[in-house]
Short mmCIF file of C-alpha atoms in Angstrom, two decimals:
data_model
loop_
_atom_site.label_atom_id
_atom_site.label_comp_id
_atom_site.label_asym_id
_atom_site.label_seq_id
_atom_site.Cartn_x
_atom_site.Cartn_y
_atom_site.Cartn_z
CA UNK A 224 0.00 0.00 0.00
CA UNK A 225 1.46 3.30 -1.04
CA UNK A 226 1.28 6.61 0.77
CA UNK A 227 -1.40 7.87 -1.58
CA UNK A 228 -3.56 4.79 -1.02
CA UNK A 229 -3.84 5.63 2.63
CA UNK A 230 -6.44 8.12 1.33
CA UNK A 231 -6.08 10.57 4.21
CA UNK A 232 -8.28 13.65 3.92
CA UNK A 233 -5.66 16.12 5.18
CA UNK A 234 -2.20 14.86 4.17
CA UNK A 235 0.83 16.76 5.44
CA UNK A 236 2.84 18.67 2.88
CA UNK A 237 5.73 21.07 3.26
CA UNK A 238 3.61 24.13 3.93
CA UNK A 239 1.45 22.31 6.45
CA UNK A 240 4.49 20.97 8.26
CA UNK A 241 5.91 24.47 8.48
CA UNK A 242 2.69 25.89 9.91
CA UNK A 243 2.28 22.99 12.34
CA UNK A 244 5.84 23.54 13.50
CA UNK A 245 5.08 27.21 14.10
CA UNK A 246 1.87 26.36 16.00
CA UNK A 247 3.75 23.91 18.20
CA UNK A 248 6.55 26.39 18.84
CA UNK A 249 4.03 29.00 19.97
CA UNK A 250 2.37 26.42 22.18
CA UNK A 251 5.63 25.28 23.78
CA UNK A 252 6.52 28.90 24.49
CA UNK A 253 3.11 29.47 26.05
CA UNK A 254 3.43 26.42 28.28
CA UNK A 255 7.04 26.77 29.26
CA UNK A 256 7.94 30.45 29.49
CA UNK A 257 7.40 30.68 33.30
CA UNK A 258 10.27 28.20 33.78
CA UNK A 259 12.61 30.85 32.39
CA UNK A 260 11.21 33.73 34.47
CA UNK A 261 13.65 35.80 36.48
CA UNK A 262 13.72 35.71 40.27
CA UNK A 263 12.21 39.18 40.62
CA UNK A 264 9.49 38.62 38.02
CA UNK A 265 5.85 39.00 38.96
CA UNK A 266 3.99 36.03 37.57
CA UNK A 267 0.31 36.30 36.91
CA UNK A 268 -2.16 33.70 35.76
CA UNK A 269 -2.83 32.78 32.16
CA UNK A 270 -5.94 34.97 32.27
CA UNK A 271 -3.74 37.76 30.88
CA UNK A 272 -1.63 35.93 28.30
CA UNK A 273 -4.18 33.31 27.17
CA UNK A 274 -6.13 35.77 24.98
CA UNK A 275 -2.91 36.60 23.16
CA UNK A 276 -2.09 32.92 22.69
CA UNK A 277 -5.65 32.33 21.47
CA UNK A 278 -5.29 35.24 19.04
CA UNK A 279 -2.13 33.64 17.67
CA UNK A 280 -3.52 30.12 17.64
CA UNK A 281 -6.64 30.77 15.56
CA UNK A 282 -4.85 32.26 12.52
CA UNK A 283 -2.23 29.51 12.70
CA UNK A 284 -4.86 26.77 12.75
CA UNK A 285 -6.48 28.48 9.80
CA UNK A 286 -3.04 28.54 8.22
CA UNK A 287 -2.87 24.73 8.38
CA UNK A 288 -6.12 24.57 6.42
CA UNK A 289 -5.06 27.22 3.92
CA UNK A 290 -1.72 25.48 3.42
CA UNK A 291 -3.57 22.30 2.48
CA UNK A 292 -5.75 24.17 -0.01
CA UNK A 293 -2.76 25.98 -1.52
CA UNK A 294 -0.38 23.09 -1.96
CA UNK A 295 -2.83 20.39 -3.06
CA UNK A 296 -1.95 16.75 -2.80
CA UNK A 297 1.62 15.84 -3.61
CA UNK A 298 0.40 12.39 -4.62
CA UNK A 299 -2.73 11.76 -6.64
CA UNK A 300 -3.25 15.28 -7.89
CA UNK A 301 -6.40 15.92 -5.87
CA UNK A 302 -7.16 18.91 -3.68
CA UNK A 303 -5.48 19.24 -0.30
CA UNK A 304 -8.64 20.07 1.64
CA UNK A 305 -12.09 19.87 0.17
CA UNK A 306 -15.72 19.97 1.22
CA UNK A 307 -15.76 16.27 2.10
CA UNK A 308 -12.80 16.73 4.44
CA UNK A 309 -14.46 19.68 6.15
CA UNK A 310 -17.69 17.70 6.53
CA UNK A 311 -15.84 14.77 8.11
CA UNK A 312 -14.01 17.16 10.41
CA UNK A 313 -17.32 18.67 11.53
CA UNK A 314 -18.93 15.28 12.20
CA UNK A 315 -16.01 13.97 14.25
CA UNK A 316 -15.57 17.23 16.16
CA UNK A 317 -19.27 17.16 17.05
CA UNK A 318 -18.98 13.53 18.16
CA UNK A 319 -15.94 14.29 20.28
CA UNK A 320 -17.59 17.33 21.83
CA UNK A 321 -20.65 15.22 22.68
CA UNK A 322 -18.51 12.49 24.26
CA UNK A 323 -16.62 14.82 26.56
CA UNK A 324 -19.48 15.64 28.97
CA UNK A 325 -20.31 11.93 29.42
CA UNK A 326 -17.53 11.56 31.97
CA UNK A 327 -18.51 14.85 33.59
CA UNK A 328 -14.89 15.15 34.74
CA UNK A 329 -15.43 12.33 37.25
CA UNK A 330 -12.04 10.97 38.34
CA UNK A 331 -10.54 12.31 35.11
CA UNK A 332 -12.65 10.02 32.91
CA UNK A 333 -12.92 11.58 29.46
CA UNK A 334 -14.17 9.15 26.77
CA UNK A 335 -13.40 11.57 23.96
CA UNK A 336 -9.71 10.71 24.17
CA UNK A 337 -10.06 7.35 22.46
CA UNK A 338 -11.89 8.91 19.51
CA UNK A 339 -9.16 11.53 19.07
CA UNK A 340 -6.51 8.79 19.07
CA UNK A 341 -8.37 6.57 16.60
CA UNK A 342 -9.23 9.46 14.28
CA UNK A 343 -5.63 10.65 14.25
CA UNK A 344 -4.49 7.12 13.44
CA UNK A 345 -7.00 6.51 10.66
CA UNK A 346 -7.05 9.96 9.09
CA UNK A 347 -3.50 11.17 9.55
CA UNK A 348 -1.53 13.66 11.66
CA UNK A 349 -2.66 16.79 9.81
CA UNK A 350 -6.33 15.98 10.16
CA UNK A 351 -5.73 14.77 13.72
CA UNK A 352 -4.15 18.01 14.90
CA UNK A 353 -6.93 20.18 13.50
CA UNK A 354 -9.58 17.76 14.81
CA UNK A 355 -8.16 17.74 18.34
CA UNK A 356 -8.03 21.53 18.53
CA UNK A 357 -11.47 22.07 17.00
CA UNK A 358 -13.07 19.40 19.20
CA UNK A 359 -11.78 20.99 22.40
CA UNK A 360 -13.05 24.37 21.22
CA UNK A 361 -16.50 22.94 20.42
CA UNK A 362 -16.72 21.01 23.68
CA UNK A 363 -15.77 24.13 25.66
CA UNK A 364 -18.67 25.99 24.06
CA UNK A 365 -20.96 23.03 24.79
CA UNK A 366 -19.99 22.63 28.44
CA UNK A 367 -19.30 26.26 29.31
CA UNK A 368 -15.62 25.47 29.79
CA UNK A 369 -14.32 28.60 28.10
CA UNK A 370 -11.50 30.18 30.06
CA UNK A 371 -7.80 31.02 29.98
CA UNK A 372 -6.99 27.31 29.85
CA UNK A 373 -8.85 26.75 26.54
CA UNK A 374 -6.05 27.58 24.04
CA UNK A 375 -3.71 25.31 26.00
CA UNK A 376 -6.26 22.48 25.95
CA UNK A 377 -6.70 22.92 22.20
CA UNK A 378 -2.97 22.68 21.59
CA UNK A 379 -2.50 19.70 23.90
CA UNK A 380 -5.35 17.73 22.34
CA UNK A 381 -4.10 18.62 18.88
CA UNK A 382 -0.74 17.13 19.83
CA UNK A 383 -2.44 13.95 21.11
CA UNK A 384 -4.20 13.35 17.78
CA UNK A 385 -1.15 14.44 15.79
CA UNK A 386 0.99 11.88 17.60
CA UNK A 387 -1.51 9.11 16.87
CA UNK A 388 -1.25 9.93 13.18
CA UNK A 389 2.55 9.67 13.31
CA UNK A 390 2.60 6.17 14.82
CA UNK A 391 4.35 3.55 12.65
CA UNK A 392 2.64 0.99 10.45
CA UNK A 393 -0.22 3.16 9.22
CA UNK A 394 -0.37 1.24 5.92
CA UNK A 395 0.43 -2.27 7.13
CA UNK A 396 -0.32 -2.78 10.82
CA UNK A 397 -3.82 -4.06 11.52
CA UNK A 398 -5.75 -6.18 13.99
CA UNK A 399 -4.88 -6.82 17.62
CA UNK A 400 -1.32 -5.56 17.23
CA UNK A 401 -2.52 -2.17 16.02
CA UNK A 402 -5.14 -1.90 18.76
CA UNK A 403 -2.56 -2.78 21.41
CA UNK A 404 -0.22 -0.09 20.09
CA UNK A 405 -3.05 2.45 20.07
CA UNK A 406 -4.12 1.45 23.59
CA UNK A 407 -0.57 1.96 24.86
CA UNK A 408 -0.27 5.28 23.04
CA UNK A 409 -3.68 6.37 24.29
CA UNK A 410 -2.74 5.64 27.90
CA UNK A 411 0.60 7.45 27.64
CA UNK A 412 -0.88 10.43 25.80
CA UNK A 413 -3.72 10.74 28.33
CA UNK A 414 -1.18 11.04 31.14
CA UNK A 415 0.98 13.38 29.05
CA UNK A 416 -2.04 15.59 28.36
CA UNK A 417 -2.75 15.93 32.07
CA UNK A 418 0.91 16.64 32.78
CA UNK A 419 1.16 19.34 30.13
CA UNK A 420 -2.06 20.94 31.33
CA UNK A 421 -0.66 20.96 34.87
CA UNK A 422 2.28 22.97 33.58
CA UNK A 423 0.04 25.78 32.34
CA UNK A 424 -1.37 26.38 35.83
CA UNK A 425 1.20 25.16 38.35
CA UNK A 426 3.53 28.23 38.33
CA UNK A 427 0.64 30.47 39.37
CA UNK A 428 -0.74 28.44 42.29
CA UNK A 429 0.13 30.01 45.63
CA UNK A 430 0.09 28.42 49.05
CA UNK A 431 1.68 25.11 48.03
CA UNK A 432 4.35 23.43 50.11
CA UNK A 433 7.93 24.41 49.43
CA UNK A 434 8.67 20.99 47.94
CA UNK A 435 6.14 21.40 45.12
CA UNK A 436 5.88 25.16 44.61
CA UNK A 437 7.29 26.90 41.57
CA UNK A 438 10.21 29.18 42.44
CA UNK A 439 10.89 31.91 39.84
CA UNK A 440 14.54 32.15 38.93
CA UNK A 441 15.50 28.71 40.26
CA UNK A 442 17.30 26.37 37.84
CA UNK A 443 14.91 24.69 35.41
CA UNK A 444 15.95 21.26 36.65
CA UNK A 445 15.02 22.04 40.25
CA UNK A 446 11.66 23.46 39.25
CA UNK A 447 10.97 20.40 37.10
CA UNK A 448 11.65 18.14 40.08
CA UNK A 449 9.11 20.12 42.11
CA UNK A 450 6.70 19.91 39.18
CA UNK A 451 7.06 16.11 39.04
CA UNK A 452 6.26 15.87 42.74
CA UNK A 453 3.30 18.21 42.24
CA UNK A 454 1.91 15.96 39.47
CA UNK A 455 2.39 12.81 41.53
CA UNK A 456 0.65 14.23 44.57
CA UNK A 457 -2.19 16.17 42.96
CA UNK A 458 -3.26 14.97 39.51
CA UNK A 459 -2.09 11.41 39.02
CA UNK A 460 -5.33 10.15 40.51
CA UNK A 461 -7.13 11.85 37.63
CA UNK A 462 -4.64 11.04 34.88
CA UNK A 463 -4.47 7.27 35.54
CA UNK A 464 -8.24 6.65 35.24
CA UNK A 465 -8.27 8.69 32.02
CA UNK A 466 -5.40 6.59 30.70
CA UNK A 467 -7.08 3.33 31.72
CA UNK A 468 -10.41 4.28 30.12
CA UNK A 469 -8.70 5.33 26.89
CA UNK A 470 -6.77 2.05 26.68
CA UNK A 471 -9.85 -0.07 27.43
CA UNK A 472 -11.96 1.73 24.82
CA UNK A 473 -9.20 1.40 22.20
CA UNK A 474 -9.01 -2.34 22.83
CA UNK A 475 -12.76 -3.01 23.00
CA UNK A 476 -14.34 -0.72 20.41
CA UNK A 477 -11.25 0.46 18.56
CA UNK A 478 -11.56 -2.14 15.80
CA UNK A 479 -15.07 -1.21 14.64
CA UNK A 480 -14.36 2.53 14.94
CA UNK A 481 -11.16 2.29 12.89
CA UNK A 482 -12.92 0.25 10.22
CA UNK A 483 -15.75 2.79 10.07
CA UNK A 484 -13.33 5.70 9.73
CA UNK A 485 -11.30 3.98 7.03
CA UNK A 486 -14.45 2.93 5.18
CA UNK A 487 -15.70 6.53 5.29
CA UNK A 488 -12.48 7.81 3.73
CA UNK A 489 -12.59 5.15 1.01
CA UNK A 490 -16.19 5.95 0.12
CA UNK A 491 -15.53 9.67 0.17
CA UNK A 492 -12.65 9.06 -2.29
CA UNK A 493 -10.56 11.94 -0.97
CA UNK A 494 -7.68 11.02 -3.25
CA UNK A 495 -9.83 11.07 -6.39
CA UNK A 496 -9.87 14.41 -8.20
CA UNK A 497 -13.27 15.68 -9.25
CA UNK A 498 -14.14 15.43 -12.95
CA UNK A 499 -16.94 17.16 -14.83
CA UNK A 500 -18.74 16.11 -17.99
CA UNK A 501 -20.41 18.30 -20.56
CA UNK A 502 -24.15 18.14 -20.87
#
């Protein structure tokens, strides 16, 4: 099976890779800049910088889409992003947004994670990144979860789905071996998501013990040790159930969902350029 026969609705080309790299760089800077703050700096919460990150994120996400439209498919000659791709994106984002409230945040259980992993795997890293970000935005509107944390959640979920699309064996690995790989990735990414989201709030929490508090100006290594202790003592009880649920859902319903997603892309014939006949 060749790369073009994977029939992914949003394949990654050079322009898209460049824009995705820029998005990720902005996100990493947004998450990690407090670690480089000077000792005498006055840190404030993300309520002040999040709107600026959001203002940067939206045009960059749009840039991923525009890059796909501009460059077209490098293999097959079809369009980079077309109406069928947008329709599939909307359906999956709506499904993910509807799944998120089912766990109601109980013990960190969020069933939407397994769908983001499977969609990224079946439909590719480009589609996965956009889907993860759009789904978190839609679910925030649905649940009233709009706040300074939203742009960080969008980036983190985009990375989760992007990583699933970059896993090896996309053209050849199938069956139980693929589901096991996705279950392991889903569990690890669910914990990583919680850890990254901790980083966007931890430097601003006051009143913590000295062993887990962020200290501006301290060496990055020492602050990271405190951060690791903070994660172990505060959020691991939420991250582990999320990881377990994601792995279980990948193993139990992952097969039918992957087949449905792949069948949808085949029937939509994303790789087939449109032709028109006279009369």
